[in-house]
PDB file of C-alpha atoms in Angstrom:
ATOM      1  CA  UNK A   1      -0.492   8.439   3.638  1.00 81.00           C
ATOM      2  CA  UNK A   2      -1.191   5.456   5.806  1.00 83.00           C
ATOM      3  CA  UNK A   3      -4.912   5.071   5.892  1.00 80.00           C
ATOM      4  CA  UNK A   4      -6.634   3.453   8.943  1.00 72.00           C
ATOM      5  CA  UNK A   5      -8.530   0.000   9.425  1.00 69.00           C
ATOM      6  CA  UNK A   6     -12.678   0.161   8.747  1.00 62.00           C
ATOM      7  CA  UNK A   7     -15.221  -0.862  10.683  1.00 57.00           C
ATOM      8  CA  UNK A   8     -19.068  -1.299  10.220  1.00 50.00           C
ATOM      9  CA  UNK A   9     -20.808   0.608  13.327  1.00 49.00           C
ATOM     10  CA  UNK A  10     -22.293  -1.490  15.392  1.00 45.00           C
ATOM     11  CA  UNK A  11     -26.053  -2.277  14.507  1.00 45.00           C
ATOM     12  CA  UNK A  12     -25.455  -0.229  11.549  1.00 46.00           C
ATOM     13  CA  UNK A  13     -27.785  -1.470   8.188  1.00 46.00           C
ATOM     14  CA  UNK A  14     -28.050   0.000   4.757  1.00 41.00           C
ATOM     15  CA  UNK A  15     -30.693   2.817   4.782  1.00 45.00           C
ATOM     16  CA  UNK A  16     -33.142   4.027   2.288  1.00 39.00           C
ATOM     17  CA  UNK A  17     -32.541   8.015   1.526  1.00 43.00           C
ATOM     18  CA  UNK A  18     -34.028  10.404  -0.743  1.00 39.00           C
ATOM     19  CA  UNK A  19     -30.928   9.663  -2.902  1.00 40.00           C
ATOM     20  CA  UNK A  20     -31.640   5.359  -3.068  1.00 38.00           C
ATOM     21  CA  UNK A  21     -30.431   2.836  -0.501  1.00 36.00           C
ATOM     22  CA  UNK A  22     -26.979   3.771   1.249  1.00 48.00           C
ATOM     23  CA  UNK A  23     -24.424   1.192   3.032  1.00 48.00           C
ATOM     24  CA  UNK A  24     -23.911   0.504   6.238  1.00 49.00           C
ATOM     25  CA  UNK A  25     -21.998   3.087   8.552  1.00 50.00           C
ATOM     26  CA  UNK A  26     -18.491   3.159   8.723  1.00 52.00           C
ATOM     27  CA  UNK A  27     -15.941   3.908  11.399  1.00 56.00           C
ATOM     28  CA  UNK A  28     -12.223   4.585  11.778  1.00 58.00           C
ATOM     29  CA  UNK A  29      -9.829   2.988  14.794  1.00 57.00           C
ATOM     30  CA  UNK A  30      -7.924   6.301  16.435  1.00 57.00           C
ATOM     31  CA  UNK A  31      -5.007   4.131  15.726  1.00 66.00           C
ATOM     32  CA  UNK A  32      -2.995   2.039  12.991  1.00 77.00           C
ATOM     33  CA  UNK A  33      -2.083  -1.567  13.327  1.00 80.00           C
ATOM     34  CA  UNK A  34       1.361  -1.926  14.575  1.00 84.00           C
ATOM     35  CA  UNK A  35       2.274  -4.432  11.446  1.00 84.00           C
ATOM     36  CA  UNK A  36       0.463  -1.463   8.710  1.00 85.00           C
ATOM     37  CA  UNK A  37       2.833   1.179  10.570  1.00 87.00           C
ATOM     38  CA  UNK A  38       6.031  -1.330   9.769  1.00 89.00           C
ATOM     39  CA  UNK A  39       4.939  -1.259   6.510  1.00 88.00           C
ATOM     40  CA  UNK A  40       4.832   2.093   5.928  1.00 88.00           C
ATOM     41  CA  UNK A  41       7.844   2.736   7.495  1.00 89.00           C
ATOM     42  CA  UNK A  42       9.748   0.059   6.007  1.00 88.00           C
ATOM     43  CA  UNK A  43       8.990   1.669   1.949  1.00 86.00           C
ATOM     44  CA  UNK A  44       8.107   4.907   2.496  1.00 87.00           C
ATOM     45  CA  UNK A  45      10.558   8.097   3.519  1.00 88.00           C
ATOM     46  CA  UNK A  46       7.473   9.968   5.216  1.00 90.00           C
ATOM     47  CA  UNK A  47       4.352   8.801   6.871  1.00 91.00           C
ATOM     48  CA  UNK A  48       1.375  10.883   7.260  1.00 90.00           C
ATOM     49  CA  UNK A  49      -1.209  11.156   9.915  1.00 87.00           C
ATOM     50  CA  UNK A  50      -3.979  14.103   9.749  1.00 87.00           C
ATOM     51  CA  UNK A  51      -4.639  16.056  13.141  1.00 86.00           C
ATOM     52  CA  UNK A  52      -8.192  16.359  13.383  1.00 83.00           C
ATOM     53  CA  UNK A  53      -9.023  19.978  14.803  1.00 74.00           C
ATOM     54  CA  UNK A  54     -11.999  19.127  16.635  1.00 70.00           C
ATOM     55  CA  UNK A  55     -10.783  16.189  17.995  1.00 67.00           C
ATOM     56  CA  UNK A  56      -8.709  14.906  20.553  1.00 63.00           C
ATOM     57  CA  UNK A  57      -5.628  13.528  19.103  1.00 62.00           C
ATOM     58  CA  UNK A  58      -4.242  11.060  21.348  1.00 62.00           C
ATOM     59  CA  UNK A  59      -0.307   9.803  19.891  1.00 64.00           C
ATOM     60  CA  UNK A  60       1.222   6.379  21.256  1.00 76.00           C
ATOM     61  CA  UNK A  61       4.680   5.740  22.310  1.00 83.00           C
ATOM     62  CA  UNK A  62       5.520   4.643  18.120  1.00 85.00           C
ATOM     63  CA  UNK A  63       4.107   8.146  17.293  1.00 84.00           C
ATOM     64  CA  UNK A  64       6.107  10.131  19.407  1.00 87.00           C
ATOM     65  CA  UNK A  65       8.701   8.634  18.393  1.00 90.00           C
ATOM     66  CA  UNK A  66       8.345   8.804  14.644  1.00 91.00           C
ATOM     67  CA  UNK A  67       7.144  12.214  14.719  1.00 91.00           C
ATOM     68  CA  UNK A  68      10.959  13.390  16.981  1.00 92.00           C
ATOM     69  CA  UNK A  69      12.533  11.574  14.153  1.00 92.00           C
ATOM     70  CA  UNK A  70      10.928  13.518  11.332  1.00 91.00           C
ATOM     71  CA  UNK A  71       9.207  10.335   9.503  1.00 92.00           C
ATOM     72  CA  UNK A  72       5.717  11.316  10.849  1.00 91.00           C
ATOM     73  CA  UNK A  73       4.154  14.114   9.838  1.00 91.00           C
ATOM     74  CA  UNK A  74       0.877  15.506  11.239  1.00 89.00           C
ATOM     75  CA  UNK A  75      -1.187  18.033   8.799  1.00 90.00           C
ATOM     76  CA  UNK A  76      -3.863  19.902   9.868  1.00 89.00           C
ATOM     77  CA  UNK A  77      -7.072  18.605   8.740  1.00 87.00           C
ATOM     78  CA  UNK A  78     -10.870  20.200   9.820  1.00 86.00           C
ATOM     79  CA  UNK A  79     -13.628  17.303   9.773  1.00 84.00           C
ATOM     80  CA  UNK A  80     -15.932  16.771   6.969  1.00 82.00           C
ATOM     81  CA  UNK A  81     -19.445  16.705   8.761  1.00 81.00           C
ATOM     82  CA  UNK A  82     -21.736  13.817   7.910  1.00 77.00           C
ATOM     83  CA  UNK A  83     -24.613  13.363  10.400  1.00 70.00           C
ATOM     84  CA  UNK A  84     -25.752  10.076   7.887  1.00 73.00           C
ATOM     85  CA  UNK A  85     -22.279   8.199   8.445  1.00 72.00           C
ATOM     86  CA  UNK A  86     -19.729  10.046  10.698  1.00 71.00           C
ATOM     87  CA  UNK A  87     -17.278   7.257   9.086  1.00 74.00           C
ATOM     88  CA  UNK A  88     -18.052   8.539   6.253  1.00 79.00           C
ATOM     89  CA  UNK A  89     -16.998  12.235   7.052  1.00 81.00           C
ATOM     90  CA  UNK A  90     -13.458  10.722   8.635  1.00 81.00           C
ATOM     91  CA  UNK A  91     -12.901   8.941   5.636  1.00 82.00           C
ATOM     92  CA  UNK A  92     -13.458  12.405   3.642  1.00 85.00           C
ATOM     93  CA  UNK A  93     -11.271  14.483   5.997  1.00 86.00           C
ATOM     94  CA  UNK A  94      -8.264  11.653   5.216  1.00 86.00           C
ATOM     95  CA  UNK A  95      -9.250  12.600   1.509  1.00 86.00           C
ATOM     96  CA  UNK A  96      -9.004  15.498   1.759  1.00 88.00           C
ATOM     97  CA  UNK A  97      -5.889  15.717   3.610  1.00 89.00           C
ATOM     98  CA  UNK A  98      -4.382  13.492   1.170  1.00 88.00           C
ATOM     99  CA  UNK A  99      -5.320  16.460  -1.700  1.00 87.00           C
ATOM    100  CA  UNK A 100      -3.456  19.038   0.545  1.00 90.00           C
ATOM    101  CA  UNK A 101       0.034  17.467   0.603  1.00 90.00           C
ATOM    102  CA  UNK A 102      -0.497  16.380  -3.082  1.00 86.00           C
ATOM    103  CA  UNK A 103      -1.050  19.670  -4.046  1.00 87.00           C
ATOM    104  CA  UNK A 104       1.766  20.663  -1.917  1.00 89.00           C
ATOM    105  CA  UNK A 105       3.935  17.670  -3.524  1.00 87.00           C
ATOM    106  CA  UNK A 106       2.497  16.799  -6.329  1.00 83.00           C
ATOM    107  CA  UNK A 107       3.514  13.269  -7.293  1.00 79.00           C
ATOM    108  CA  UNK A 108       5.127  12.461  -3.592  1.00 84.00           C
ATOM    109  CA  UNK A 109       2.215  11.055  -2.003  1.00 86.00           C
ATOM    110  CA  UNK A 110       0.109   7.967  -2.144  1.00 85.00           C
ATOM    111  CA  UNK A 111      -2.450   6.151  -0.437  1.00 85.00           C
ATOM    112  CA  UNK A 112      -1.807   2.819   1.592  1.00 86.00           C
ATOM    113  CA  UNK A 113      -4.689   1.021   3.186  1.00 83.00           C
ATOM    114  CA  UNK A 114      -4.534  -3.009   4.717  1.00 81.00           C
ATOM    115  CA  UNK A 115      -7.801  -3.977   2.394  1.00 79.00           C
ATOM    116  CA  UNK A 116      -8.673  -3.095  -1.339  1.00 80.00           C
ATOM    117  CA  UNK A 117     -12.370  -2.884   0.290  1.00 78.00           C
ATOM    118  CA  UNK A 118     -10.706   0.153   2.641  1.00 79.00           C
ATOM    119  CA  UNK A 119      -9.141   1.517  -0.407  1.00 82.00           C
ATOM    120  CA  UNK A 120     -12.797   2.046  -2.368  1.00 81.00           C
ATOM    121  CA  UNK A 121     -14.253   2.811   1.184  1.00 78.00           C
ATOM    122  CA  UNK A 122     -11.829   5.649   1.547  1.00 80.00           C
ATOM    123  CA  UNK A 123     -12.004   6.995  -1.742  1.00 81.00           C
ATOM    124  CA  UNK A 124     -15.582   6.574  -2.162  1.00 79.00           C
ATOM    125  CA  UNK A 125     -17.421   8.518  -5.050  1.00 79.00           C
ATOM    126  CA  UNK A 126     -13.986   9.732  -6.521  1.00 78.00           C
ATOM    127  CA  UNK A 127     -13.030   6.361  -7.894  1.00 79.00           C
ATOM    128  CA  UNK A 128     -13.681   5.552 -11.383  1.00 75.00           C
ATOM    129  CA  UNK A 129     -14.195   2.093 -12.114  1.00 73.00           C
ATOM    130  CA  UNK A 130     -12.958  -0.372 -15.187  1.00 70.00           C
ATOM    131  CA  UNK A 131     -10.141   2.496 -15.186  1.00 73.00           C
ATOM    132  CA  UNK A 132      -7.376   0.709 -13.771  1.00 75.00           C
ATOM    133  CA  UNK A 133      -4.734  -2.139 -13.592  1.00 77.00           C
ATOM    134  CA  UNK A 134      -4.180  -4.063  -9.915  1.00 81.00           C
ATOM    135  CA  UNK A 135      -0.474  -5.678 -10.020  1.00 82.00           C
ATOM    136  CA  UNK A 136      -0.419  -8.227  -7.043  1.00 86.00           C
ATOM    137  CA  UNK A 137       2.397  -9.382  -5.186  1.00 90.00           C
ATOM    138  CA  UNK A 138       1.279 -12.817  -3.536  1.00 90.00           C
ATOM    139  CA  UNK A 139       3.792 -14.681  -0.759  1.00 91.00           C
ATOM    140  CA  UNK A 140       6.677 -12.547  -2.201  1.00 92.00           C
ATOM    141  CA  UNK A 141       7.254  -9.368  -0.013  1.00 91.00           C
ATOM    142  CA  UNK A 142       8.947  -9.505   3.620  1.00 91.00           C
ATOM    143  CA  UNK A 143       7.146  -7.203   5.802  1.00 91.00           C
ATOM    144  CA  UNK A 144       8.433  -7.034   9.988  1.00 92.00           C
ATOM    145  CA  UNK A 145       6.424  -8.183  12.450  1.00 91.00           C
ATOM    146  CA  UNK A 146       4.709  -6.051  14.912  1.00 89.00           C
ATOM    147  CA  UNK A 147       7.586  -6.612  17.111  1.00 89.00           C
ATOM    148  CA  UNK A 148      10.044  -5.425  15.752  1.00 92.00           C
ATOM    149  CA  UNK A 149      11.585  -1.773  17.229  1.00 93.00           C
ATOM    150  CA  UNK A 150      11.018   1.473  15.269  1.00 93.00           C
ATOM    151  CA  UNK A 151      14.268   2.345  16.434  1.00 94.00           C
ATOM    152  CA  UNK A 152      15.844  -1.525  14.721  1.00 94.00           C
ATOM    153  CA  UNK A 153      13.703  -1.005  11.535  1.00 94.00           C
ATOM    154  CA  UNK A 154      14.861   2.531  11.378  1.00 94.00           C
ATOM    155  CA  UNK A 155      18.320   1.642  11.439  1.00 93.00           C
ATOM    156  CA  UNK A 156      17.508  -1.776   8.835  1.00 93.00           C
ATOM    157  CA  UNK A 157      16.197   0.865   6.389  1.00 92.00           C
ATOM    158  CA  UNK A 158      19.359   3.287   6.390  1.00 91.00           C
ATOM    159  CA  UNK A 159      21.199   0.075   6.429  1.00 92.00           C
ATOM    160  CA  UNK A 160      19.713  -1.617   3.468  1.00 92.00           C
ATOM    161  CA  UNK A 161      18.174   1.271   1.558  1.00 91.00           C
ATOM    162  CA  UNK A 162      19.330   0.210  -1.576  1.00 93.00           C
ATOM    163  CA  UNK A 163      17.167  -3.341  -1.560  1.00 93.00           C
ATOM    164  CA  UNK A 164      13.884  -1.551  -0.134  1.00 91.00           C
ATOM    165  CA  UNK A 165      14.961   1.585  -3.174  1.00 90.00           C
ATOM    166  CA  UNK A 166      14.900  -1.173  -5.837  1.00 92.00           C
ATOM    167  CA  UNK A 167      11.603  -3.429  -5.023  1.00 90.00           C
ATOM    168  CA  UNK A 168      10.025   0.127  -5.442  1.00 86.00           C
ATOM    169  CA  UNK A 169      11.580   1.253  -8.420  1.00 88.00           C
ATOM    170  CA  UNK A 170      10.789  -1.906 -10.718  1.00 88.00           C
ATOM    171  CA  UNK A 171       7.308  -1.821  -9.162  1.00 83.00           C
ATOM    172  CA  UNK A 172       6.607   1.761  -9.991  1.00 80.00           C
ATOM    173  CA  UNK A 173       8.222   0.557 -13.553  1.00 81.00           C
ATOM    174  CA  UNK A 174       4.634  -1.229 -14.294  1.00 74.00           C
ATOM    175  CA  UNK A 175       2.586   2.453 -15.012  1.00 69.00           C
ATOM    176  CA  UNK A 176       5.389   3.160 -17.287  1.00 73.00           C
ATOM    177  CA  UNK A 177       4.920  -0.167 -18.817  1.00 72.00           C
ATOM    178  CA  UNK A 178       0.776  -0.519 -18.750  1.00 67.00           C
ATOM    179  CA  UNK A 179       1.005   2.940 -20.479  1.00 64.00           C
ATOM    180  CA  UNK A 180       4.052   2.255 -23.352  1.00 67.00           C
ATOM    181  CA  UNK A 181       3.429   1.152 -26.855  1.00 56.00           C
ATOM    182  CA  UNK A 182       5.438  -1.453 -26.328  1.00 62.00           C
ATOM    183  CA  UNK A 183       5.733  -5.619 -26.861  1.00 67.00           C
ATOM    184  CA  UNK A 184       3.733  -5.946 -23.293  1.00 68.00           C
ATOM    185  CA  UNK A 185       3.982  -9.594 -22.878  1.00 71.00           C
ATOM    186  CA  UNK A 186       7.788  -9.308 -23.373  1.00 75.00           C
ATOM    187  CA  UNK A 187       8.013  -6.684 -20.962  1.00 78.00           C
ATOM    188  CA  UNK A 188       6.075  -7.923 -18.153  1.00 78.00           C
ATOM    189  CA  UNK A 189       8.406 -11.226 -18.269  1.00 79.00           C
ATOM    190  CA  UNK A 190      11.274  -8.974 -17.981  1.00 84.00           C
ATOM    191  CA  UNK A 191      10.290  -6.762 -15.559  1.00 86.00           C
ATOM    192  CA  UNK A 192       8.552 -10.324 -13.408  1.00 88.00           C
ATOM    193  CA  UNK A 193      12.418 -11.368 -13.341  1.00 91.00           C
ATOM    194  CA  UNK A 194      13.218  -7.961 -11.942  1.00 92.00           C
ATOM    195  CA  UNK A 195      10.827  -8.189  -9.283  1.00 92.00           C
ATOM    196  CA  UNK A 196      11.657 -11.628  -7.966  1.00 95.00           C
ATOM    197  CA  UNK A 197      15.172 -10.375  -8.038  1.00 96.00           C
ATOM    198  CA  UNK A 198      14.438  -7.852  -5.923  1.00 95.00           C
ATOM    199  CA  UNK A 199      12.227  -9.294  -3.423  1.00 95.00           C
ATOM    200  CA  UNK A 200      15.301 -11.973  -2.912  1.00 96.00           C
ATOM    201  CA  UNK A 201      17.462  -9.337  -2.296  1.00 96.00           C
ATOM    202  CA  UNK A 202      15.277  -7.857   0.347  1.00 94.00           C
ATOM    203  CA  UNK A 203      14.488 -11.331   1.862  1.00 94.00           C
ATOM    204  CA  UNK A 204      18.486 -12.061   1.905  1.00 94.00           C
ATOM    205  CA  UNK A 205      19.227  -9.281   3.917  1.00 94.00           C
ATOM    206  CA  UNK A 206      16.197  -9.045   6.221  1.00 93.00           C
ATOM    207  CA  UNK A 207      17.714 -13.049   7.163  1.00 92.00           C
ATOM    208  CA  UNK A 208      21.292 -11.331   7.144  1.00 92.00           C
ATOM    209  CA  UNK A 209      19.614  -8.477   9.984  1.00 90.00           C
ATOM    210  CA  UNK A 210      18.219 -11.637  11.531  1.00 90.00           C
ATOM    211  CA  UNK A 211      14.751  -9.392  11.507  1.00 91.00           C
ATOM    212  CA  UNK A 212      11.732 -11.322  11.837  1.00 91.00           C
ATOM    213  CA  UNK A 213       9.003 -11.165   9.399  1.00 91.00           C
ATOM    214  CA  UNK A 214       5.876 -11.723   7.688  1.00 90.00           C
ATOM    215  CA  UNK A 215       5.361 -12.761   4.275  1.00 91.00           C
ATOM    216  CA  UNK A 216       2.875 -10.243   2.472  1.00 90.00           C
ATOM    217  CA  UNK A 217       1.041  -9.556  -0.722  1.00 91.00           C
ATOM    218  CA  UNK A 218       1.583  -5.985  -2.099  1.00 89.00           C
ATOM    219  CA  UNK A 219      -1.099  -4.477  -4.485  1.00 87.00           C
ATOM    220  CA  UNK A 220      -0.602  -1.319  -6.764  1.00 84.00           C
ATOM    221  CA  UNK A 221      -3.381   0.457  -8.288  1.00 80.00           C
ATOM    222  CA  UNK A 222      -2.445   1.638 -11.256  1.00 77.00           C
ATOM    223  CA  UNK A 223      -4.662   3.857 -13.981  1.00 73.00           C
ATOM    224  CA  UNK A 224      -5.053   3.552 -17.378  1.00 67.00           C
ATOM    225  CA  UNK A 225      -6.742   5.547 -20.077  1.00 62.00           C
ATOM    226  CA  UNK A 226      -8.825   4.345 -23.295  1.00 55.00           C
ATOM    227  CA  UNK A 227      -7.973   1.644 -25.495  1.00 57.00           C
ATOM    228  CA  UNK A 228      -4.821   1.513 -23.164  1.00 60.00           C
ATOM    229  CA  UNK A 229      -7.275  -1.438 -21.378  1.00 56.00           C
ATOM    230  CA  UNK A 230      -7.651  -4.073 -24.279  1.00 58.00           C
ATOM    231  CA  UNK A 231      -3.964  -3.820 -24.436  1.00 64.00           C
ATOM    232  CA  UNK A 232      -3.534  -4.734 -20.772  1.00 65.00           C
ATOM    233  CA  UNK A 233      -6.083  -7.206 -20.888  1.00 60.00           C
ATOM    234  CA  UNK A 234      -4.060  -9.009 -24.051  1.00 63.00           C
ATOM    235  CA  UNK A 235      -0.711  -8.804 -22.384  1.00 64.00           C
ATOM    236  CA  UNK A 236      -1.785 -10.020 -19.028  1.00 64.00           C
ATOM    237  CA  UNK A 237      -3.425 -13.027 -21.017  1.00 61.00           C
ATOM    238  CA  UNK A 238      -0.422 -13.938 -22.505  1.00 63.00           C
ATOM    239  CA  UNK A 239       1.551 -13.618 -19.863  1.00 64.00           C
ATOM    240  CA  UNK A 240      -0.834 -15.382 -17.262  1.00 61.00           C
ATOM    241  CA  UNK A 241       0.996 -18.653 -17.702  1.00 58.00           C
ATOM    242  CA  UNK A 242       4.281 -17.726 -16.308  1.00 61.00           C
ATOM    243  CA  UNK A 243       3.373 -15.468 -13.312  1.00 81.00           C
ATOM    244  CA  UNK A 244       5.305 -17.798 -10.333  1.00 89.00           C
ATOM    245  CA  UNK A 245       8.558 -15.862  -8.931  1.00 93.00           C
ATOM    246  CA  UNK A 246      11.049 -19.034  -9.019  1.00 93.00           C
ATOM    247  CA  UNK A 247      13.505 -17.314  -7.156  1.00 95.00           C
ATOM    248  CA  UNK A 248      11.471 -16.088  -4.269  1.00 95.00           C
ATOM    249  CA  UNK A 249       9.899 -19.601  -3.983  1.00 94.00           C
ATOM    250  CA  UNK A 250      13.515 -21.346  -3.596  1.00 94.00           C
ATOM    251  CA  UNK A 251      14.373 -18.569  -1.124  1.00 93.00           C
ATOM    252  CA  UNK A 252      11.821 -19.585   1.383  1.00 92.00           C
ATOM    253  CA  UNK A 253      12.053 -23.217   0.591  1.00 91.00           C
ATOM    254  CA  UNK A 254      15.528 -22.683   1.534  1.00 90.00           C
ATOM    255  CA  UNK A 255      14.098 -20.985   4.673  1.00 87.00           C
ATOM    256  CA  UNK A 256      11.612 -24.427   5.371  1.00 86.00           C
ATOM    257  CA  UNK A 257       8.637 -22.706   3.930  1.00 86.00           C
ATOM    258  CA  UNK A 258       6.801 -24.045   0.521  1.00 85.00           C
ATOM    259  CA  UNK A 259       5.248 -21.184  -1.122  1.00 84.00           C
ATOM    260  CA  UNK A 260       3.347 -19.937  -4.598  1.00 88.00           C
ATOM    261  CA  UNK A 261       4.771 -16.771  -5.225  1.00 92.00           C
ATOM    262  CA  UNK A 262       3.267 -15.448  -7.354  1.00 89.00           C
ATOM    263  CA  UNK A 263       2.434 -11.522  -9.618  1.00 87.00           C
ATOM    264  CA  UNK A 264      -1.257 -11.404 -10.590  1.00 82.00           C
ATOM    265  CA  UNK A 265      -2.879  -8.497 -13.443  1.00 78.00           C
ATOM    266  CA  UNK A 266      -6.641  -7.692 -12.764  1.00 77.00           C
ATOM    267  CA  UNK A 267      -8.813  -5.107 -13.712  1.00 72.00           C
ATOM    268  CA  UNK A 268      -8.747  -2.511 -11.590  1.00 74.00           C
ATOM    269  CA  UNK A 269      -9.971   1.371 -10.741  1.00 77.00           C
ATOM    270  CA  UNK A 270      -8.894   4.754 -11.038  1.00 74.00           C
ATOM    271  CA  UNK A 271      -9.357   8.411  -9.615  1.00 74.00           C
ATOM    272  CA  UNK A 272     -12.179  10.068 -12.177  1.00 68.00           C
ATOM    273  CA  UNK A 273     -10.541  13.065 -14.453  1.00 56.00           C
ATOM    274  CA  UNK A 274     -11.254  15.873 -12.028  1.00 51.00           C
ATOM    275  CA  UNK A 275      -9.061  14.315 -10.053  1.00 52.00           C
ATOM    276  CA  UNK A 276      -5.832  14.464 -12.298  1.00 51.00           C
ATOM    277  CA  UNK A 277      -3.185  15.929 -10.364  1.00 52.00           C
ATOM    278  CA  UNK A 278      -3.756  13.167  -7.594  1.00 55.00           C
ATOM    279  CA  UNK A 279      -3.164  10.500 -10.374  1.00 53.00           C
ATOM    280  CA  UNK A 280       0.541  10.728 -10.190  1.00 59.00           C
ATOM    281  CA  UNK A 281       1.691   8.210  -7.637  1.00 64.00           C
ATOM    282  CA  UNK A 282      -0.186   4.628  -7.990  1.00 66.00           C
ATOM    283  CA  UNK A 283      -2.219   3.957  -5.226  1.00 69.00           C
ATOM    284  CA  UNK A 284      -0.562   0.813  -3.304  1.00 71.00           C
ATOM    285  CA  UNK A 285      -1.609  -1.900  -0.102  1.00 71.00           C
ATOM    286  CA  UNK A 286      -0.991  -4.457   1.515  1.00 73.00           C
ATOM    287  CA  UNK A 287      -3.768  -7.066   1.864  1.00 64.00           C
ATOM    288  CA  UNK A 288      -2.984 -10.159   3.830  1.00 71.00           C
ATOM    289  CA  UNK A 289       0.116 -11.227   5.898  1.00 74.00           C
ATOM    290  CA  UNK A 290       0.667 -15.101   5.274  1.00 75.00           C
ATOM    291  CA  UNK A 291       3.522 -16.829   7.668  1.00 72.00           C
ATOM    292  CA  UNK A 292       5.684 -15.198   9.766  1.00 76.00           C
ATOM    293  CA  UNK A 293       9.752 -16.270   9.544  1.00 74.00           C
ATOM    294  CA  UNK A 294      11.894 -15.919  12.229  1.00 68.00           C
ATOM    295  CA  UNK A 295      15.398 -15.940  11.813  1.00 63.00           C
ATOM    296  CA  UNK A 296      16.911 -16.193  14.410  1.00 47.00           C
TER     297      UNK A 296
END
């Protein structure tokens, strides 16, 4: 589920409560960024957007669109009053909406936000922190510019849905590996190769399409449990020295562009244990767009 942009109120401060001192206000844009839509549409199979009972729920051309070609969906969602922060009670109805097609799927659904900071914002006292692994992307994956077509990018992904099917599966290959018993260090080499394979591949034919894009980081949140964490933390040490991606970086020098591309291992957070069944699916974003390539 695509999550939307946040926003501190205007003239919005923190505010002392009986509870302690609470953070500025948040709100929520009606609408998603045109390049975050791409994004979503360009690695996920469905994209969700919660209809708000009690509000007016005004679509755009791209929405009408989507939604006649069976890639948006639309759940019902009732608000989640806050009269403190009525960002706050959005961000709590997307929750919760995000709960309801979990349940419904469990496993098929994941959260996708343009900031880490709207990530936390989102998920707010559900997230457990010092509970999870972040695996970065940095200048390696092509995302399409806001101006490309739906109707182009719809027809690029049944095209090539075998190099967008890939990057995914060795990325969702890192909870299997965070959470194995195995030589980690070795591993994470292995499966780095893997990854700058497949981001080629999907930068190859997104020149082949001649569809312009944007180069992008690509975060995963990923949790772990118990002594799971020194683990990580040892592997990702010994493997910090050889985190470039040679082949994507003589890809877009190829393409005139001089780039570090590079996979990063942080600490990260987690959903706390009453929230098992939505710990399935790692929670991913993208976080910055860098340069834009045209192709043509």
């Amino acid at each position: 589920m695509l999550l939307p942009d946040l926003v501190e109120e205007k003239n919005s401060s923190p505010k002392v409560t009986a509870k302690g001192i609470e953070g500025p206000v948040i709100a929520i844009p009606s609408m998603w960024r045109p390049e975050q839509l791409r994004f979503g549409l360009c690695f996920w199979d469905r994209i969700a957007w919660p209809s708000i009972s009690v509000l007016p729920s005004h679509g755009s051309t791209d929405m009408d669109f989507l939604e006649s070609e069976g890639v948006l969906v639309r759940p019902e969602a009732s608000l989640v009053p806050n009269l403190t922060s009525p960002g706050r009670g959005f961000a709590d109805t997307y929750f919760r909406a995000y709960q309801d097609l979990e349940n419904k799927e469990p496993g098929r659904w994941c959260l996708s936000a343009s900031a880490e900071h709207d990530l936390r914002s989102f998920l707010g006292d559900h997230i457990a922190p010092d509970r999870g692994i972040t695996v970065s992307l940095h200048h390696a994956v092509p995302i399409p510019t806001r101006n490309v077509a739906l109707q182009d990018l719809l027809e690029f992904k049944q095209k090539r849905n075998s190099e967008l099917e890939a990057l995914r599966k060795e990325l969702d290959s890192y909870k299997q590996l965070i959470t194995s018993a195995t030589d980690r260090a070795e591993v994470f080499a292995t499966q780095r190769d893997r990854i700058d394979a497949a981001c080629v591949d999907l930068l190859r034919v997104s020149r082949e399409q001649r569809m312009p894009i944007h180069i992008s980081d690509m975060s995963l949140e990923i949790d772990f449990k118990g002594s799971a964490a020194l683990a990580v933390a040892a592997a990702a040490s010994v493997f910090s020295d050889h985190l470039n991606l040679p082949g994507v970086e003589k890809f877009l020098a190829s393409a005139g562009m001089i780039a570090f591309s590079s996979i990063k291992f942080k600490a990260g957070f987690g959903i706390g244990d009453n929230k098992a069944k939505l710990r399935q699916s790692p929670f991913r974003y993208v976080h910055y767009l860098h340069k834009e390539l045209d192709w043509l």
